[in-house]
């Protein structure tokens, strides 16, 4: 079977150690001490990797994709009757608002175009005029690869007494995320992007005082109720059957992250995106975002005139690379290249040449 170079923004190419952990992990019962030891270690390693104090923070594991744990964070972040202000400038901010709608949570959107940053003045105005329990935003909008100003948003949330829920599913591990400066209440992430684990397990890094406040609030969901997961995990238990072997792979991924350090990983990804972007510029391709808004991991590109995305995708796949379509209304004339995960430098350096020949083939 061909091992493609995955240039989609997760799931990513993982290290042999992570893959081995999945394949060679033990068969465990999730009601036995061996599983609880694994769960304890993974929760602890998450805090260690991101430099968080266990007195202030807890890692809560949830079996499911990023959307699953994000929905858990949304429904577990407000008291009964609480309201949420949602920053929307892409698919994933929109998804948070849709989750609020699905659960009957009162909310308001502050929306800008997908190629624009959030309107901080309008957000300040809404936080001043309204009474919001939670401000929710996406750190790295995977829609375009845009970094949103989470530090400014966190400062506003703190000043207005709102909890700050951050979807950093495609950011954490790949971008600087200063918990002290951003002051998130809940930071939501998944195993299979910049943490370099496999899909199936996700997590929230959440302030313990928030979980204390949420205790006693009537659950809005059975499966997606974070205080329930937290209470069980603190007591060496689990409410439901977890993805045990994926958690074993996550432990291996966290060992890798701690060894490389978050700073080291960010530097590796920054260098990878530099190699790719130098190549894109040499091909005369137009990048969607100005340099100051670009992340270390996703490059949004304008499709050259006359190029059909699906044909370009197939031509690149035949050369061993999986690339990613633009989302929603950006599908017609853009595409995305991600450099998350274990991509060898040679594969990054060779990509521009493959892209050139693929463009010539389908043009
Ligand atoms: C910012 C962001 N939020 C949420 C999600 C949803 O995660 P999943 O596809 O794992 O459910 C993604 C996936 O790409 C994402 O990038």
Tab-separated table of C-alpha atoms and ligand atoms in Angstrom:
chain	number	residue	atom	x	y	z
A	1	UNK	CA	0.000	0.000	0.000
A	2	UNK	CA	1.268	3.488	-0.840
A	3	UNK	CA	2.054	5.628	2.189
A	4	UNK	CA	0.917	9.030	1.039
A	5	UNK	CA	2.433	12.250	2.329
A	6	UNK	CA	-0.614	13.745	4.046
A	7	UNK	CA	-0.822	17.456	3.360
A	8	UNK	CA	-4.360	17.648	4.683
A	9	UNK	CA	-4.744	19.323	8.105
A	10	UNK	CA	-5.090	16.085	10.059
A	11	UNK	CA	-5.183	13.191	10.395
A	12	UNK	CA	-1.449	13.430	9.873
A	13	UNK	CA	1.477	11.131	9.159
A	14	UNK	CA	2.597	9.830	12.541
A	15	UNK	CA	5.968	8.589	13.761
A	16	UNK	CA	6.761	4.849	13.654
A	17	UNK	CA	6.689	4.907	17.479
A	18	UNK	CA	3.107	6.170	17.536
A	19	UNK	CA	2.012	3.636	14.927
A	20	UNK	CA	3.743	0.853	16.853
A	21	UNK	CA	2.022	1.914	20.068
A	22	UNK	CA	-1.309	1.419	18.317
A	23	UNK	CA	-0.362	-1.908	16.774
A	24	UNK	CA	1.452	-3.347	19.745
A	25	UNK	CA	-0.607	-1.819	22.552
A	26	UNK	CA	-2.035	-4.205	25.074
A	27	UNK	CA	-5.627	-5.413	25.091
A	28	UNK	CA	-6.926	-3.798	28.259
A	29	UNK	CA	-10.212	-3.703	30.105
A	30	UNK	CA	-11.256	-0.124	30.695
A	31	UNK	CA	-12.419	-1.007	34.223
A	32	UNK	CA	-9.022	-2.274	35.343
A	33	UNK	CA	-6.150	-0.465	36.993
A	34	UNK	CA	-3.943	-0.841	33.875
A	35	UNK	CA	-6.275	1.405	31.913
A	36	UNK	CA	-6.560	3.922	34.730
A	37	UNK	CA	-2.759	4.063	34.952
A	38	UNK	CA	-2.675	4.863	31.219
A	39	UNK	CA	-5.418	7.479	31.603
A	40	UNK	CA	-3.589	9.102	34.560
A	41	UNK	CA	-0.302	9.180	32.647
A	42	UNK	CA	-1.835	10.699	29.506
A	43	UNK	CA	-3.692	13.386	31.490
A	44	UNK	CA	-0.483	14.229	33.338
A	45	UNK	CA	1.653	14.278	30.181
A	46	UNK	CA	-0.791	16.687	28.526
A	47	UNK	CA	-0.240	19.158	31.345
A	48	UNK	CA	3.526	18.577	31.264
A	49	UNK	CA	3.744	19.052	27.485
A	50	UNK	CA	1.960	22.414	27.668
A	51	UNK	CA	3.585	23.569	30.927
A	52	UNK	CA	0.373	23.731	32.958
A	53	UNK	CA	0.135	23.429	36.716
A	54	UNK	CA	-2.044	20.537	37.931
A	55	UNK	CA	-3.338	22.737	40.754
A	56	UNK	CA	-4.936	25.136	38.278
A	57	UNK	CA	-5.585	22.960	35.222
A	58	UNK	CA	-7.033	19.586	34.369
A	59	UNK	CA	-6.808	17.578	31.170
A	60	UNK	CA	-10.057	15.805	30.380
A	61	UNK	CA	-10.014	13.034	27.766
A	62	UNK	CA	-12.997	12.315	25.559
A	63	UNK	CA	-13.260	9.506	23.026
A	64	UNK	CA	-14.350	11.050	19.749
A	65	UNK	CA	-13.083	13.446	17.126
A	66	UNK	CA	-12.362	17.126	17.715
A	67	UNK	CA	-15.980	18.043	17.020
A	68	UNK	CA	-17.109	15.699	19.788
A	69	UNK	CA	-14.936	17.279	22.466
A	70	UNK	CA	-15.674	20.771	21.145
A	71	UNK	CA	-19.396	20.119	21.497
A	72	UNK	CA	-18.732	18.808	25.016
A	73	UNK	CA	-16.905	22.042	25.825
A	74	UNK	CA	-19.738	24.158	24.389
A	75	UNK	CA	-22.481	22.415	26.340
A	76	UNK	CA	-20.356	22.285	29.502
A	77	UNK	CA	-19.298	25.908	29.576
A	78	UNK	CA	-22.442	27.798	30.607
A	79	UNK	CA	-24.908	27.689	33.457
A	80	UNK	CA	-28.569	27.024	32.710
A	81	UNK	CA	-29.930	29.971	30.703
A	82	UNK	CA	-26.398	31.242	30.005
A	83	UNK	CA	-25.469	33.082	26.811
A	84	UNK	CA	-22.513	32.822	24.479
A	85	UNK	CA	-20.842	35.236	22.082
A	86	UNK	CA	-19.296	33.356	19.166
A	87	UNK	CA	-16.555	34.761	16.942
A	88	UNK	CA	-17.083	33.485	13.394
A	89	UNK	CA	-14.669	33.898	10.488
A	90	UNK	CA	-14.675	30.425	9.042
A	91	UNK	CA	-16.204	26.966	9.069
A	92	UNK	CA	-15.173	26.163	12.632
A	93	UNK	CA	-16.401	29.333	14.313
A	94	UNK	CA	-19.646	28.724	12.443
A	95	UNK	CA	-19.678	25.161	13.790
A	96	UNK	CA	-19.488	26.411	17.396
A	97	UNK	CA	-22.534	28.610	16.762
A	98	UNK	CA	-24.346	25.642	15.178
A	99	UNK	CA	-23.609	23.552	18.271
A	100	UNK	CA	-25.137	26.268	20.438
A	101	UNK	CA	-28.217	26.257	18.189
A	102	UNK	CA	-28.478	22.468	18.335
A	103	UNK	CA	-28.478	22.545	22.125
A	104	UNK	CA	-30.822	25.516	22.452
A	105	UNK	CA	-28.071	27.688	23.946
A	106	UNK	CA	-28.772	31.387	23.607
A	107	UNK	CA	-25.978	32.949	21.588
A	108	UNK	CA	-24.966	35.722	19.243
A	109	UNK	CA	-22.454	35.601	16.405
A	110	UNK	CA	-19.919	38.286	15.598
A	111	UNK	CA	-19.149	37.458	12.015
A	112	UNK	CA	-16.586	38.642	9.494
A	113	UNK	CA	-15.645	37.290	6.046
A	114	UNK	CA	-13.559	34.119	5.902
A	115	UNK	CA	-10.500	36.002	4.716
A	116	UNK	CA	-10.843	38.682	7.387
A	117	UNK	CA	-9.765	38.762	11.022
A	118	UNK	CA	-12.374	39.109	13.770
A	119	UNK	CA	-13.758	42.596	14.328
A	120	UNK	CA	-12.327	43.335	17.783
A	121	UNK	CA	-14.152	46.661	18.140
A	122	UNK	CA	-17.505	44.997	17.479
A	123	UNK	CA	-16.726	42.154	19.881
A	124	UNK	CA	-15.822	44.711	22.561
A	125	UNK	CA	-19.088	46.519	21.874
A	126	UNK	CA	-21.183	43.342	22.117
A	127	UNK	CA	-19.430	42.251	25.321
A	128	UNK	CA	-20.096	45.691	26.796
A	129	UNK	CA	-23.752	45.842	25.776
A	130	UNK	CA	-24.743	42.229	26.242
A	131	UNK	CA	-24.415	39.880	29.188
A	132	UNK	CA	-22.410	36.923	27.979
A	133	UNK	CA	-21.248	34.040	30.146
A	134	UNK	CA	-18.877	32.741	27.480
A	135	UNK	CA	-16.846	34.155	24.616
A	136	UNK	CA	-16.020	31.397	22.120
A	137	UNK	CA	-13.449	31.616	19.321
A	138	UNK	CA	-11.228	29.516	17.096
A	139	UNK	CA	-7.479	29.949	17.574
A	140	UNK	CA	-6.355	28.726	14.162
A	141	UNK	CA	-9.157	28.827	11.574
A	142	UNK	CA	-8.387	25.753	9.518
A	143	UNK	CA	-10.718	27.115	6.827
A	144	UNK	CA	-7.983	29.434	5.604
A	145	UNK	CA	-5.015	28.881	7.927
A	146	UNK	CA	-5.685	32.175	9.697
A	147	UNK	CA	-4.405	32.805	13.207
A	148	UNK	CA	-7.038	34.656	15.202
A	149	UNK	CA	-6.034	37.193	17.894
A	150	UNK	CA	-6.798	34.963	20.885
A	151	UNK	CA	-4.704	37.029	23.262
A	152	UNK	CA	-6.792	40.162	22.631
A	153	UNK	CA	-10.002	38.112	22.820
A	154	UNK	CA	-8.920	36.507	26.091
A	155	UNK	CA	-8.151	39.905	27.568
A	156	UNK	CA	-11.643	41.127	26.611
A	157	UNK	CA	-13.328	38.025	28.003
A	158	UNK	CA	-11.476	38.414	31.306
A	159	UNK	CA	-12.346	42.124	31.536
A	160	UNK	CA	-16.031	41.393	30.924
A	161	UNK	CA	-16.157	38.442	33.317
A	162	UNK	CA	-16.882	35.892	30.586
A	163	UNK	CA	-15.336	32.430	30.351
A	164	UNK	CA	-13.137	32.045	27.259
A	165	UNK	CA	-13.656	28.894	25.218
A	166	UNK	CA	-10.968	28.386	22.586
A	167	UNK	CA	-11.092	25.823	19.799
A	168	UNK	CA	-7.383	25.213	19.300
A	169	UNK	CA	-7.951	21.853	17.612
A	170	UNK	CA	-5.613	22.708	14.745
A	171	UNK	CA	-3.418	25.116	16.703
A	172	UNK	CA	-2.101	23.634	19.934
A	173	UNK	CA	1.357	22.148	19.503
A	174	UNK	CA	1.893	23.920	16.186
A	175	UNK	CA	1.442	27.539	17.197
A	176	UNK	CA	2.479	29.566	20.191
A	177	UNK	CA	-0.324	29.375	22.728
A	178	UNK	CA	0.585	31.289	25.873
A	179	UNK	CA	-1.953	30.103	28.448
A	180	UNK	CA	-0.927	32.922	30.831
A	181	UNK	CA	-1.496	35.667	28.277
A	182	UNK	CA	-4.525	34.152	26.514
A	183	UNK	CA	-6.257	33.103	29.729
A	184	UNK	CA	-8.506	30.443	28.196
A	185	UNK	CA	-11.041	28.794	30.466
A	186	UNK	CA	-11.298	25.789	28.178
A	187	UNK	CA	-8.788	24.999	25.410
A	188	UNK	CA	-10.104	22.265	23.142
A	189	UNK	CA	-7.787	20.043	21.108
A	190	UNK	CA	-7.500	16.676	19.444
A	191	UNK	CA	-4.856	13.970	19.220
A	192	UNK	CA	-4.420	13.770	15.480
A	193	UNK	CA	-3.195	17.171	14.387
A	194	UNK	CA	-0.201	19.024	15.859
A	195	UNK	CA	-0.022	16.676	18.867
A	196	UNK	CA	0.787	13.971	16.274
A	197	UNK	CA	-1.337	11.163	17.651
A	198	UNK	CA	-4.093	9.222	15.887
A	199	UNK	CA	-7.772	10.094	15.442
A	200	UNK	CA	-10.297	8.904	18.020
A	201	UNK	CA	-9.322	10.672	21.230
A	202	UNK	CA	-9.605	14.373	21.966
A	203	UNK	CA	-9.105	16.479	25.063
A	204	UNK	CA	-9.835	19.731	26.825
A	205	UNK	CA	-7.370	21.613	28.974
A	206	UNK	CA	-9.703	23.266	31.408
A	207	UNK	CA	-9.344	25.429	34.469
A	208	UNK	CA	-10.276	23.531	37.608
A	209	UNK	CA	-12.251	26.464	39.003
A	210	UNK	CA	-14.475	26.340	35.916
A	211	UNK	CA	-15.219	22.660	36.521
A	212	UNK	CA	-16.036	23.499	40.145
A	213	UNK	CA	-18.484	26.166	38.939
A	214	UNK	CA	-20.109	23.723	36.504
A	215	UNK	CA	-20.636	21.033	39.133
A	216	UNK	CA	-24.335	21.008	39.986
A	217	UNK	CA	-25.419	22.571	36.650
A	218	UNK	CA	-27.987	20.143	35.132
A	219	UNK	CA	-26.260	18.255	32.281
A	220	UNK	CA	-27.255	19.331	28.764
A	221	UNK	CA	-26.002	16.044	27.333
A	222	UNK	CA	-25.255	12.577	28.623
A	223	UNK	CA	-22.181	11.675	26.540
A	224	UNK	CA	-20.858	15.205	26.153
A	225	UNK	CA	-20.865	16.411	29.755
A	226	UNK	CA	-17.320	17.400	30.773
A	227	UNK	CA	-17.943	17.604	34.542
A	228	UNK	CA	-18.978	13.927	34.351
A	229	UNK	CA	-15.763	12.939	32.520
A	230	UNK	CA	-13.708	15.031	34.908
A	231	UNK	CA	-15.232	13.549	38.061
A	232	UNK	CA	-14.787	10.013	36.723
A	233	UNK	CA	-11.201	10.571	35.519
A	234	UNK	CA	-10.178	12.233	38.789
A	235	UNK	CA	-11.431	9.106	40.549
A	236	UNK	CA	-9.590	6.647	38.289
A	237	UNK	CA	-12.715	5.746	36.425
A	238	UNK	CA	-14.306	6.416	33.041
A	239	UNK	CA	-17.962	6.998	32.244
A	240	UNK	CA	-17.973	5.134	28.898
A	241	UNK	CA	-15.781	2.780	26.858
A	242	UNK	CA	-12.734	4.790	25.741
A	243	UNK	CA	-10.616	4.229	22.612
A	244	UNK	CA	-7.932	2.449	24.610
A	245	UNK	CA	-5.393	1.693	21.874
A	246	UNK	CA	-5.711	5.206	20.434
A	247	UNK	CA	-4.989	6.489	23.938
A	248	UNK	CA	-1.886	4.285	24.015
A	249	UNK	CA	-0.824	5.912	20.743
A	250	UNK	CA	-1.559	9.334	22.241
A	251	UNK	CA	0.780	8.554	25.118
A	252	UNK	CA	3.546	7.742	22.617
A	253	UNK	CA	2.760	10.971	20.743
A	254	UNK	CA	2.989	12.976	23.966
A	255	UNK	CA	6.343	11.373	24.801
A	256	UNK	CA	7.484	12.543	21.370
A	257	UNK	CA	6.103	16.037	21.913
A	258	UNK	CA	7.696	16.378	25.344
A	259	UNK	CA	11.036	15.184	23.929
A	260	UNK	CA	10.859	17.579	20.967
A	261	UNK	CA	9.254	20.309	23.155
A	262	UNK	CA	6.353	22.429	21.980
A	263	UNK	CA	8.829	25.159	21.092
A	264	UNK	CA	10.857	22.703	18.986
A	265	UNK	CA	7.760	21.467	17.192
A	266	UNK	CA	6.621	24.992	16.418
A	267	UNK	CA	10.061	25.730	14.979
A	268	UNK	CA	9.956	22.549	12.854
A	269	UNK	CA	6.533	23.433	11.473
A	270	UNK	CA	7.546	27.041	10.829
A	271	UNK	CA	10.528	25.808	8.826
A	272	UNK	CA	8.333	23.323	6.934
A	273	UNK	CA	5.872	26.044	5.963
A	274	UNK	CA	8.756	28.301	4.905
A	275	UNK	CA	10.092	25.603	2.563
A	276	UNK	CA	6.631	25.108	1.060
A	277	UNK	CA	5.846	28.812	0.732
A	278	UNK	CA	9.185	29.557	-0.934
A	279	UNK	CA	8.187	26.899	-3.462
A	280	UNK	CA	4.698	28.352	-3.950
A	281	UNK	CA	6.133	31.787	-4.529
A	282	UNK	CA	8.626	30.393	-7.039
A	283	UNK	CA	5.651	28.954	-8.942
A	284	UNK	CA	3.901	32.326	-8.890
A	285	UNK	CA	0.986	31.034	-6.803
A	286	UNK	CA	-1.098	33.489	-4.796
A	287	UNK	CA	-1.314	32.894	-1.042
A	288	UNK	CA	-4.711	33.715	0.471
A	289	UNK	CA	-3.499	35.475	3.598
A	290	UNK	CA	-0.979	38.228	4.319
A	291	UNK	CA	2.161	37.024	6.164
A	292	UNK	CA	1.095	38.345	9.589
A	293	UNK	CA	-2.075	36.222	9.630
A	294	UNK	CA	-0.534	32.970	8.395
A	295	UNK	CA	-0.100	29.984	10.673
A	296	UNK	CA	2.872	27.624	10.777
A	297	UNK	CA	0.892	24.740	9.376
A	298	UNK	CA	-1.677	25.622	6.720
A	299	UNK	CA	-1.199	27.550	3.517
A	300	UNK	CA	-4.328	28.605	1.668
A	301	UNK	CA	-3.677	29.110	-2.049
A	302	UNK	CA	-5.659	30.533	-4.924
A	303	UNK	CA	-6.153	27.972	-7.712
A	304	UNK	CA	-4.529	29.325	-10.888
A	305	UNK	CA	-7.087	30.263	-13.588
A	306	UNK	CA	-8.348	27.268	-15.541
A	307	UNK	CA	-7.179	24.680	-12.984
A	308	UNK	CA	-9.790	22.258	-11.712
A	309	UNK	CA	-9.134	21.302	-8.073
A	310	UNK	CA	-10.236	17.682	-8.360
A	311	UNK	CA	-7.898	17.034	-11.274
A	312	UNK	CA	-5.028	18.744	-9.471
A	313	UNK	CA	-5.734	16.674	-6.352
A	314	UNK	CA	-5.648	13.445	-8.362
A	315	UNK	CA	-2.469	14.417	-10.208
A	316	UNK	CA	-0.736	15.128	-6.884
A	317	UNK	CA	-2.071	11.948	-5.321
A	318	UNK	CA	-0.557	10.006	-8.215
A	319	UNK	CA	2.743	11.620	-7.180
A	320	UNK	CA	2.279	10.523	-3.556
A	321	UNK	CA	0.834	13.686	-1.971
A	322	UNK	CA	-2.673	14.182	-0.556
A	323	UNK	CA	-3.719	17.835	-0.643
A	324	UNK	CA	-6.907	19.428	0.636
A	325	UNK	CA	-9.765	21.302	-0.993
A	326	UNK	CA	-10.851	24.784	0.004
A	327	UNK	CA	-13.937	24.565	2.241
A	328	UNK	CA	-17.492	25.602	1.388
A	329	UNK	CA	-17.609	28.759	-0.642
A	330	UNK	CA	-13.794	28.688	-1.065
A	331	UNK	CA	-13.879	25.296	-2.823
A	332	UNK	CA	-14.223	26.689	-6.334
A	333	UNK	CA	-11.059	28.755	-6.427
A	334	UNK	CA	-8.779	27.837	-3.533
A	335	UNK	CA	-7.009	24.817	-2.024
A	336	UNK	CA	-5.012	24.115	1.111
A	337	UNK	CA	-1.649	22.584	1.884
A	338	UNK	CA	-0.862	21.504	5.417
A	339	UNK	CA	2.494	20.615	6.883
A	340	UNK	CA	1.335	19.184	10.219
A	341	UNK	CA	2.795	15.869	11.244
A	342	UNK	CA	5.858	13.798	10.427
A	343	UNK	CA	6.689	14.920	6.914
A	344	UNK	CA	10.325	14.333	5.929
A	345	UNK	CA	12.204	17.440	4.841
A	346	UNK	CA	12.964	15.830	1.456
A	347	UNK	CA	9.227	15.396	0.809
A	348	UNK	CA	8.671	19.068	1.630
A	349	UNK	CA	11.548	20.178	-0.597
A	350	UNK	CA	10.352	18.011	-3.485
A	351	UNK	CA	6.747	19.232	-3.265
A	352	UNK	CA	7.077	22.389	-5.403
A	353	UNK	CA	8.501	20.309	-8.274
A	354	UNK	CA	5.609	17.852	-8.070
A	355	UNK	CA	3.122	20.709	-7.892
A	356	UNK	CA	4.670	22.308	-10.957
A	357	UNK	CA	4.408	19.107	-13.000
A	358	UNK	CA	0.869	18.425	-11.716
A	359	UNK	CA	-0.210	21.944	-12.717
A	360	UNK	CA	1.342	21.456	-16.166
A	361	UNK	CA	-0.453	18.121	-16.539
A	362	UNK	CA	-3.927	19.410	-15.673
A	363	UNK	CA	-3.608	22.967	-17.016
B	1	LIG	C1	-10.368	24.365	14.144
B	1	LIG	C2	-11.075	23.049	14.043
B	1	LIG	N1	-12.120	22.812	14.839
B	1	LIG	C3	-12.797	21.655	14.787
B	1	LIG	C4	-12.434	20.654	13.915
B	1	LIG	C5	-13.208	19.366	13.861
B	1	LIG	O1	-12.405	18.299	14.234
B	1	LIG	P1	-12.782	16.806	13.787
B	1	LIG	O2	-12.777	16.754	12.302
B	1	LIG	O3	-11.674	15.999	14.437
B	1	LIG	O4	-14.109	16.496	14.364
B	1	LIG	C6	-11.370	20.863	13.049
B	1	LIG	C7	-10.977	19.829	12.064
B	1	LIG	O5	-10.220	20.055	11.156
B	1	LIG	C8	-10.668	22.079	13.128
B	1	LIG	O6	-9.626	22.301	12.333
